[in-house]
PDB file of C-alpha atoms in Angstrom:
ATOM      1  CA  UNK F1081     -24.591 -37.219 -15.893  1.00  0.00           C
ATOM      2  CA  UNK F1082     -22.548 -40.270 -15.369  1.00  0.00           C
ATOM      3  CA  UNK F1083     -19.645 -38.406 -16.863  1.00  0.00           C
ATOM      4  CA  UNK F1084     -18.501 -36.607 -13.599  1.00  0.00           C
ATOM      5  CA  UNK F1085     -17.603 -39.803 -11.542  1.00  0.00           C
ATOM      6  CA  UNK F1086     -16.103 -41.827 -15.313  1.00  0.00           C
ATOM      7  CA  UNK F1087     -13.324 -38.467 -15.104  1.00  0.00           C
ATOM      8  CA  UNK F1088     -13.166 -39.125 -10.720  1.00  0.00           C
ATOM      9  CA  UNK F1089     -12.837 -42.142 -11.624  1.00  0.00           C
ATOM     10  CA  UNK F1090      -9.899 -42.366 -14.513  1.00  0.00           C
ATOM     11  CA  UNK F1091      -8.315 -40.069 -12.414  1.00  0.00           C
ATOM     12  CA  UNK F1092      -8.007 -42.300  -9.167  1.00  0.00           C
ATOM     13  CA  UNK F1093      -7.333 -44.900 -11.344  1.00  0.00           C
ATOM     14  CA  UNK F1094      -4.622 -43.387 -13.155  1.00  0.00           C
ATOM     15  CA  UNK F1095      -2.887 -41.981  -9.454  1.00  0.00           C
ATOM     16  CA  UNK F1096      -3.289 -46.546  -8.597  1.00  0.00           C
ATOM     17  CA  UNK F1097      -1.176 -46.510 -11.670  1.00  0.00           C
ATOM     18  CA  UNK F1098       1.526 -44.064 -11.507  1.00  0.00           C
ATOM     19  CA  UNK F1099       2.400 -45.617  -7.842  1.00  0.00           C
ATOM     20  CA  UNK F1100       1.974 -49.312  -8.499  1.00  0.00           C
ATOM     21  CA  UNK F1101       3.952 -48.389 -11.365  1.00  0.00           C
ATOM     22  CA  UNK F1102       6.236 -46.191  -8.827  1.00  0.00           C
ATOM     23  CA  UNK F1103       6.692 -48.909  -7.090  1.00  0.00           C
ATOM     24  CA  UNK F1104       7.416 -51.850  -8.908  1.00  0.00           C
ATOM     25  CA  UNK F1105       9.425 -54.644  -8.334  1.00  0.00           C
ATOM     26  CA  UNK F1106       7.154 -56.604  -6.398  1.00  0.00           C
ATOM     27  CA  UNK F1107       3.905 -55.081  -6.835  1.00  0.00           C
ATOM     28  CA  UNK F1108       3.162 -56.963 -10.975  1.00  0.00           C
ATOM     29  CA  UNK F1109      -0.380 -58.106  -9.128  1.00  0.00           C
ATOM     30  CA  UNK F1110      -1.305 -55.290  -8.187  1.00  0.00           C
ATOM     31  CA  UNK F1111       0.223 -53.298 -11.764  1.00  0.00           C
ATOM     32  CA  UNK F1112      -2.517 -56.032 -13.959  1.00  0.00           C
ATOM     33  CA  UNK F1113      -5.822 -54.629 -11.584  1.00  0.00           C
ATOM     34  CA  UNK F1114      -4.846 -51.432 -11.903  1.00  0.00           C
ATOM     35  CA  UNK F1115      -4.278 -51.374 -15.478  1.00  0.00           C
ATOM     36  CA  UNK F1116      -7.688 -53.757 -15.753  1.00  0.00           C
ATOM     37  CA  UNK F1117      -8.964 -51.122 -13.417  1.00  0.00           C
ATOM     38  CA  UNK F1118      -8.263 -47.825 -15.400  1.00  0.00           C
ATOM     39  CA  UNK F1119      -8.880 -50.123 -18.917  1.00  0.00           C
ATOM     40  CA  UNK F1120     -12.376 -50.137 -17.827  1.00  0.00           C
ATOM     41  CA  UNK F1121     -13.125 -47.319 -16.934  1.00  0.00           C
ATOM     42  CA  UNK F1122     -12.064 -45.965 -20.009  1.00  0.00           C
ATOM     43  CA  UNK F1123     -13.344 -48.393 -22.591  1.00  0.00           C
ATOM     44  CA  UNK F1124     -16.942 -47.124 -20.646  1.00  0.00           C
ATOM     45  CA  UNK F1125     -15.619 -43.521 -21.614  1.00  0.00           C
ATOM     46  CA  UNK F1126     -14.965 -44.483 -25.274  1.00  0.00           C
ATOM     47  CA  UNK F1127     -11.520 -44.525 -25.023  1.00  0.00           C
ATOM     48  CA  UNK F1128     -11.674 -48.037 -26.433  1.00  0.00           C
ATOM     49  CA  UNK F1129      -7.666 -47.563 -28.241  1.00  0.00           C
ATOM     50  CA  UNK F1130      -6.707 -47.084 -25.345  1.00  0.00           C
ATOM     51  CA  UNK F1131      -8.171 -49.148 -23.096  1.00  0.00           C
ATOM     52  CA  UNK F1132      -7.391 -51.994 -25.599  1.00  0.00           C
ATOM     53  CA  UNK F1133      -3.425 -51.679 -25.154  1.00  0.00           C
ATOM     54  CA  UNK F1134      -3.801 -51.410 -21.021  1.00  0.00           C
ATOM     55  CA  UNK F1135      -5.744 -54.835 -21.244  1.00  0.00           C
ATOM     56  CA  UNK F1136      -2.987 -56.241 -23.079  1.00  0.00           C
ATOM     57  CA  UNK F1137      -0.089 -55.231 -21.602  1.00  0.00           C
ATOM     58  CA  UNK F1138      -2.703 -56.670 -17.736  1.00  0.00           C
ATOM     59  CA  UNK F1139      -3.000 -59.871 -19.512  1.00  0.00           C
ATOM     60  CA  UNK F1140       1.415 -59.741 -20.676  1.00  0.00           C
ATOM     61  CA  UNK F1141       1.114 -59.287 -16.907  1.00  0.00           C
ATOM     62  CA  UNK F1142       0.046 -61.741 -14.959  1.00  0.00           C
ATOM     63  CA  UNK F1143       0.406 -64.496 -17.739  1.00  0.00           C
ATOM     64  CA  UNK F1144       3.983 -63.668 -15.531  1.00  0.00           C
ATOM     65  CA  UNK F1145       2.569 -64.151 -12.129  1.00  0.00           C
ATOM     66  CA  UNK F1146       0.728 -66.527  -9.762  1.00  0.00           C
ATOM     67  CA  UNK F1147      -2.135 -64.640  -9.534  1.00  0.00           C
ATOM     68  CA  UNK F1148      -5.806 -65.694  -9.485  1.00  0.00           C
ATOM     69  CA  UNK F1149      -7.598 -68.282 -12.604  1.00  0.00           C
ATOM     70  CA  UNK F1150     -11.103 -65.072 -12.385  1.00  0.00           C
ATOM     71  CA  UNK F1151      -8.025 -62.005 -12.947  1.00  0.00           C
ATOM     72  CA  UNK F1152      -6.752 -63.696 -16.044  1.00  0.00           C
ATOM     73  CA  UNK F1153      -9.893 -65.084 -17.086  1.00  0.00           C
ATOM     74  CA  UNK F1154     -11.609 -61.567 -16.597  1.00  0.00           C
ATOM     75  CA  UNK F1155      -8.326 -59.132 -18.001  1.00  0.00           C
ATOM     76  CA  UNK F1156      -9.078 -61.471 -21.124  1.00  0.00           C
ATOM     77  CA  UNK F1157     -13.206 -61.453 -21.312  1.00  0.00           C
ATOM     78  CA  UNK F1158     -12.105 -57.691 -21.376  1.00  0.00           C
ATOM     79  CA  UNK F1159      -9.812 -57.375 -24.479  1.00  0.00           C
ATOM     80  CA  UNK F1160     -12.128 -59.884 -26.409  1.00  0.00           C
ATOM     81  CA  UNK F1161     -15.051 -57.045 -26.085  1.00  0.00           C
ATOM     82  CA  UNK F1162     -12.872 -54.053 -26.944  1.00  0.00           C
ATOM     83  CA  UNK F1163     -11.238 -56.277 -29.842  1.00  0.00           C
ATOM     84  CA  UNK F1164     -15.117 -56.581 -30.690  1.00  0.00           C
ATOM     85  CA  UNK F1165     -15.395 -52.748 -30.585  1.00  0.00           C
ATOM     86  CA  UNK F1166     -13.254 -51.956 -32.429  1.00  0.00           C
ATOM     87  CA  UNK F1167     -13.985 -53.872 -35.181  1.00  0.00           C
ATOM     88  CA  UNK F1168     -10.969 -56.432 -34.967  1.00  0.00           C
ATOM     89  CA  UNK F1169     -13.370 -59.208 -35.339  1.00  0.00           C
ATOM     90  CA  UNK F1170     -10.866 -62.212 -36.331  1.00  0.00           C
ATOM     91  CA  UNK F1171      -8.241 -61.027 -33.486  1.00  0.00           C
ATOM     92  CA  UNK F1172     -12.020 -61.107 -31.147  1.00  0.00           C
ATOM     93  CA  UNK F1173     -12.866 -64.458 -32.785  1.00  0.00           C
ATOM     94  CA  UNK F1174      -9.358 -65.830 -31.471  1.00  0.00           C
ATOM     95  CA  UNK F1175      -9.755 -64.127 -28.428  1.00  0.00           C
ATOM     96  CA  UNK F1176     -13.285 -65.806 -27.424  1.00  0.00           C
ATOM     97  CA  UNK F1177     -11.762 -69.308 -28.830  1.00  0.00           C
ATOM     98  CA  UNK F1178      -8.781 -68.691 -26.183  1.00  0.00           C
ATOM     99  CA  UNK F1179     -10.915 -67.558 -23.625  1.00  0.00           C
ATOM    100  CA  UNK F1180     -13.933 -69.571 -24.283  1.00  0.00           C
ATOM    101  CA  UNK F1181     -10.988 -72.737 -23.093  1.00  0.00           C
ATOM    102  CA  UNK F1182     -10.014 -70.815 -20.208  1.00  0.00           C
ATOM    103  CA  UNK F1183     -13.831 -70.452 -18.652  1.00  0.00           C
ATOM    104  CA  UNK F1184     -14.739 -74.425 -19.444  1.00  0.00           C
ATOM    105  CA  UNK F1185     -11.982 -74.964 -17.005  1.00  0.00           C
ATOM    106  CA  UNK F1186     -13.094 -73.254 -14.167  1.00  0.00           C
ATOM    107  CA  UNK F1187     -16.754 -72.649 -14.884  1.00  0.00           C
ATOM    108  CA  UNK F1188     -17.724 -72.325 -11.112  1.00  0.00           C
ATOM    109  CA  UNK F1189     -16.468 -69.012 -11.343  1.00  0.00           C
ATOM    110  CA  UNK F1190     -18.583 -65.645 -11.751  1.00  0.00           C
ATOM    111  CA  UNK F1191     -16.445 -64.439 -14.738  1.00  0.00           C
ATOM    112  CA  UNK F1192     -16.484 -67.667 -16.663  1.00  0.00           C
ATOM    113  CA  UNK F1193     -20.755 -67.127 -16.506  1.00  0.00           C
ATOM    114  CA  UNK F1194     -20.484 -64.536 -17.515  1.00  0.00           C
ATOM    115  CA  UNK F1195     -17.815 -64.051 -19.745  1.00  0.00           C
ATOM    116  CA  UNK F1196     -19.665 -67.392 -21.907  1.00  0.00           C
ATOM    117  CA  UNK F1197     -22.893 -64.752 -22.208  1.00  0.00           C
ATOM    118  CA  UNK F1198     -20.797 -62.083 -23.666  1.00  0.00           C
ATOM    119  CA  UNK F1199     -18.838 -65.044 -25.873  1.00  0.00           C
ATOM    120  CA  UNK F1200     -22.760 -66.276 -26.414  1.00  0.00           C
ATOM    121  CA  UNK F1201     -23.962 -62.450 -27.885  1.00  0.00           C
ATOM    122  CA  UNK F1202     -20.515 -62.012 -30.127  1.00  0.00           C
ATOM    123  CA  UNK F1203     -21.220 -65.491 -32.467  1.00  0.00           C
ATOM    124  CA  UNK F1204     -25.050 -63.974 -32.394  1.00  0.00           C
ATOM    125  CA  UNK F1205     -24.120 -60.396 -33.826  1.00  0.00           C
ATOM    126  CA  UNK F1206     -21.888 -62.526 -36.540  1.00  0.00           C
ATOM    127  CA  UNK F1207     -24.233 -64.524 -37.717  1.00  0.00           C
ATOM    128  CA  UNK F1208     -23.618 -67.906 -35.478  1.00  0.00           C
ATOM    129  CA  UNK F1209     -26.347 -69.031 -34.343  1.00  0.00           C
ATOM    130  CA  UNK F1210     -25.524 -72.671 -33.232  1.00  0.00           C
ATOM    131  CA  UNK F1211     -22.602 -71.124 -31.754  1.00  0.00           C
ATOM    132  CA  UNK F1212     -24.824 -68.752 -30.032  1.00  0.00           C
ATOM    133  CA  UNK F1213     -26.768 -70.969 -29.221  1.00  0.00           C
ATOM    134  CA  UNK F1214     -24.402 -73.390 -27.308  1.00  0.00           C
ATOM    135  CA  UNK F1215     -22.750 -70.866 -25.647  1.00  0.00           C
ATOM    136  CA  UNK F1216     -26.023 -69.255 -23.751  1.00  0.00           C
ATOM    137  CA  UNK F1217     -26.891 -72.725 -22.519  1.00  0.00           C
ATOM    138  CA  UNK F1218     -23.581 -73.041 -20.620  1.00  0.00           C
ATOM    139  CA  UNK F1219     -24.125 -69.370 -19.458  1.00  0.00           C
ATOM    140  CA  UNK F1220     -27.774 -69.698 -18.617  1.00  0.00           C
ATOM    141  CA  UNK F1221     -26.840 -73.026 -16.700  1.00  0.00           C
ATOM    142  CA  UNK F1222     -23.827 -71.697 -15.103  1.00  0.00           C
ATOM    143  CA  UNK F1223     -25.345 -68.901 -14.187  1.00  0.00           C
ATOM    144  CA  UNK F1224     -28.423 -70.753 -12.435  1.00  0.00           C
ATOM    145  CA  UNK F1225     -26.135 -73.850 -10.777  1.00  0.00           C
ATOM    146  CA  UNK F1226     -26.601 -73.342  -7.593  1.00  0.00           C
ATOM    147  CA  UNK F1227     -23.879 -70.746  -5.068  1.00  0.00           C
ATOM    148  CA  UNK F1228     -23.186 -68.897  -8.171  1.00  0.00           C
ATOM    149  CA  UNK F1229     -23.563 -65.358  -7.881  1.00  0.00           C
ATOM    150  CA  UNK F1230     -26.364 -63.332  -8.275  1.00  0.00           C
ATOM    151  CA  UNK F1231     -24.392 -60.120 -10.147  1.00  0.00           C
ATOM    152  CA  UNK F1232     -23.411 -62.884 -12.712  1.00  0.00           C
ATOM    153  CA  UNK F1233     -27.039 -64.923 -12.976  1.00  0.00           C
ATOM    154  CA  UNK F1234     -28.296 -60.398 -13.704  1.00  0.00           C
ATOM    155  CA  UNK F1235     -25.261 -60.322 -16.297  1.00  0.00           C
ATOM    156  CA  UNK F1236     -25.794 -63.421 -18.155  1.00  0.00           C
ATOM    157  CA  UNK F1237     -29.874 -62.452 -18.286  1.00  0.00           C
ATOM    158  CA  UNK F1238     -29.416 -58.963 -19.626  1.00  0.00           C
ATOM    159  CA  UNK F1239     -26.514 -60.186 -21.670  1.00  0.00           C
ATOM    160  CA  UNK F1240     -28.559 -62.442 -23.708  1.00  0.00           C
ATOM    161  CA  UNK F1241     -32.255 -61.889 -23.350  1.00  0.00           C
ATOM    162  CA  UNK F1242     -35.159 -60.030 -23.919  1.00  0.00           C
ATOM    163  CA  UNK F1243     -35.811 -57.847 -19.913  1.00  0.00           C
ATOM    164  CA  UNK F1244     -38.980 -59.609 -19.265  1.00  0.00           C
ATOM    165  CA  UNK F1245     -36.934 -63.100 -20.390  1.00  0.00           C
ATOM    166  CA  UNK F1246     -33.661 -61.529 -18.311  1.00  0.00           C
ATOM    167  CA  UNK F1247     -36.437 -61.022 -14.514  1.00  0.00           C
ATOM    168  CA  UNK F1248     -38.509 -64.053 -14.880  1.00  0.00           C
ATOM    169  CA  UNK F1249     -35.434 -65.947 -15.419  1.00  0.00           C
ATOM    170  CA  UNK F1250     -33.311 -63.620 -12.612  1.00  0.00           C
ATOM    171  CA  UNK F1251     -36.124 -64.327 -10.305  1.00  0.00           C
ATOM    172  CA  UNK F1252     -36.081 -67.874 -10.586  1.00  0.00           C
ATOM    173  CA  UNK F1253     -32.034 -67.764 -10.314  1.00  0.00           C
ATOM    174  CA  UNK F1254     -33.001 -66.142  -6.356  1.00  0.00           C
ATOM    175  CA  UNK F1255     -34.469 -69.454  -5.502  1.00  0.00           C
ATOM    176  CA  UNK F1256     -31.219 -71.277  -5.612  1.00  0.00           C
ATOM    177  CA  UNK F1257     -29.324 -68.628  -2.718  1.00  0.00           C
TER     178      UNK F1257
END
């Protein structure tokens, strides 16, 4: 089962966080990345509340340091998805709005492409078909862009389409590589 590897991943992520927390000082990026890694594992294990707390801590730390934009986008995307999953719809909508502002400035990043897809799925679930359509088009255009990560393209098609749609489209995206 997947529980075994997730338990091991959690153990390693907690140990990483413990080590970085002990070192402190200049290891703020490493602390934020360790928070995000543990949050990712916990969310997969059903620990969304603790995962959200860790992701928010990471977001606060990333806001105070110089770090790659993709880390900030990934972290905020994780927060949005966790808020949505926990039923915090208003907070998620506000954070998705903030996230979309960030990704519009860096559409070339794989994290931006995936964030567009998550936002599109969020708006569709809320019944906002116009918002969904707009974001879906941005996600698909970004996923099909030359040089885009194959993983990002696959994530977009899996998030937005049915299996026949995303397999056909993903194969078309491969022509760009």
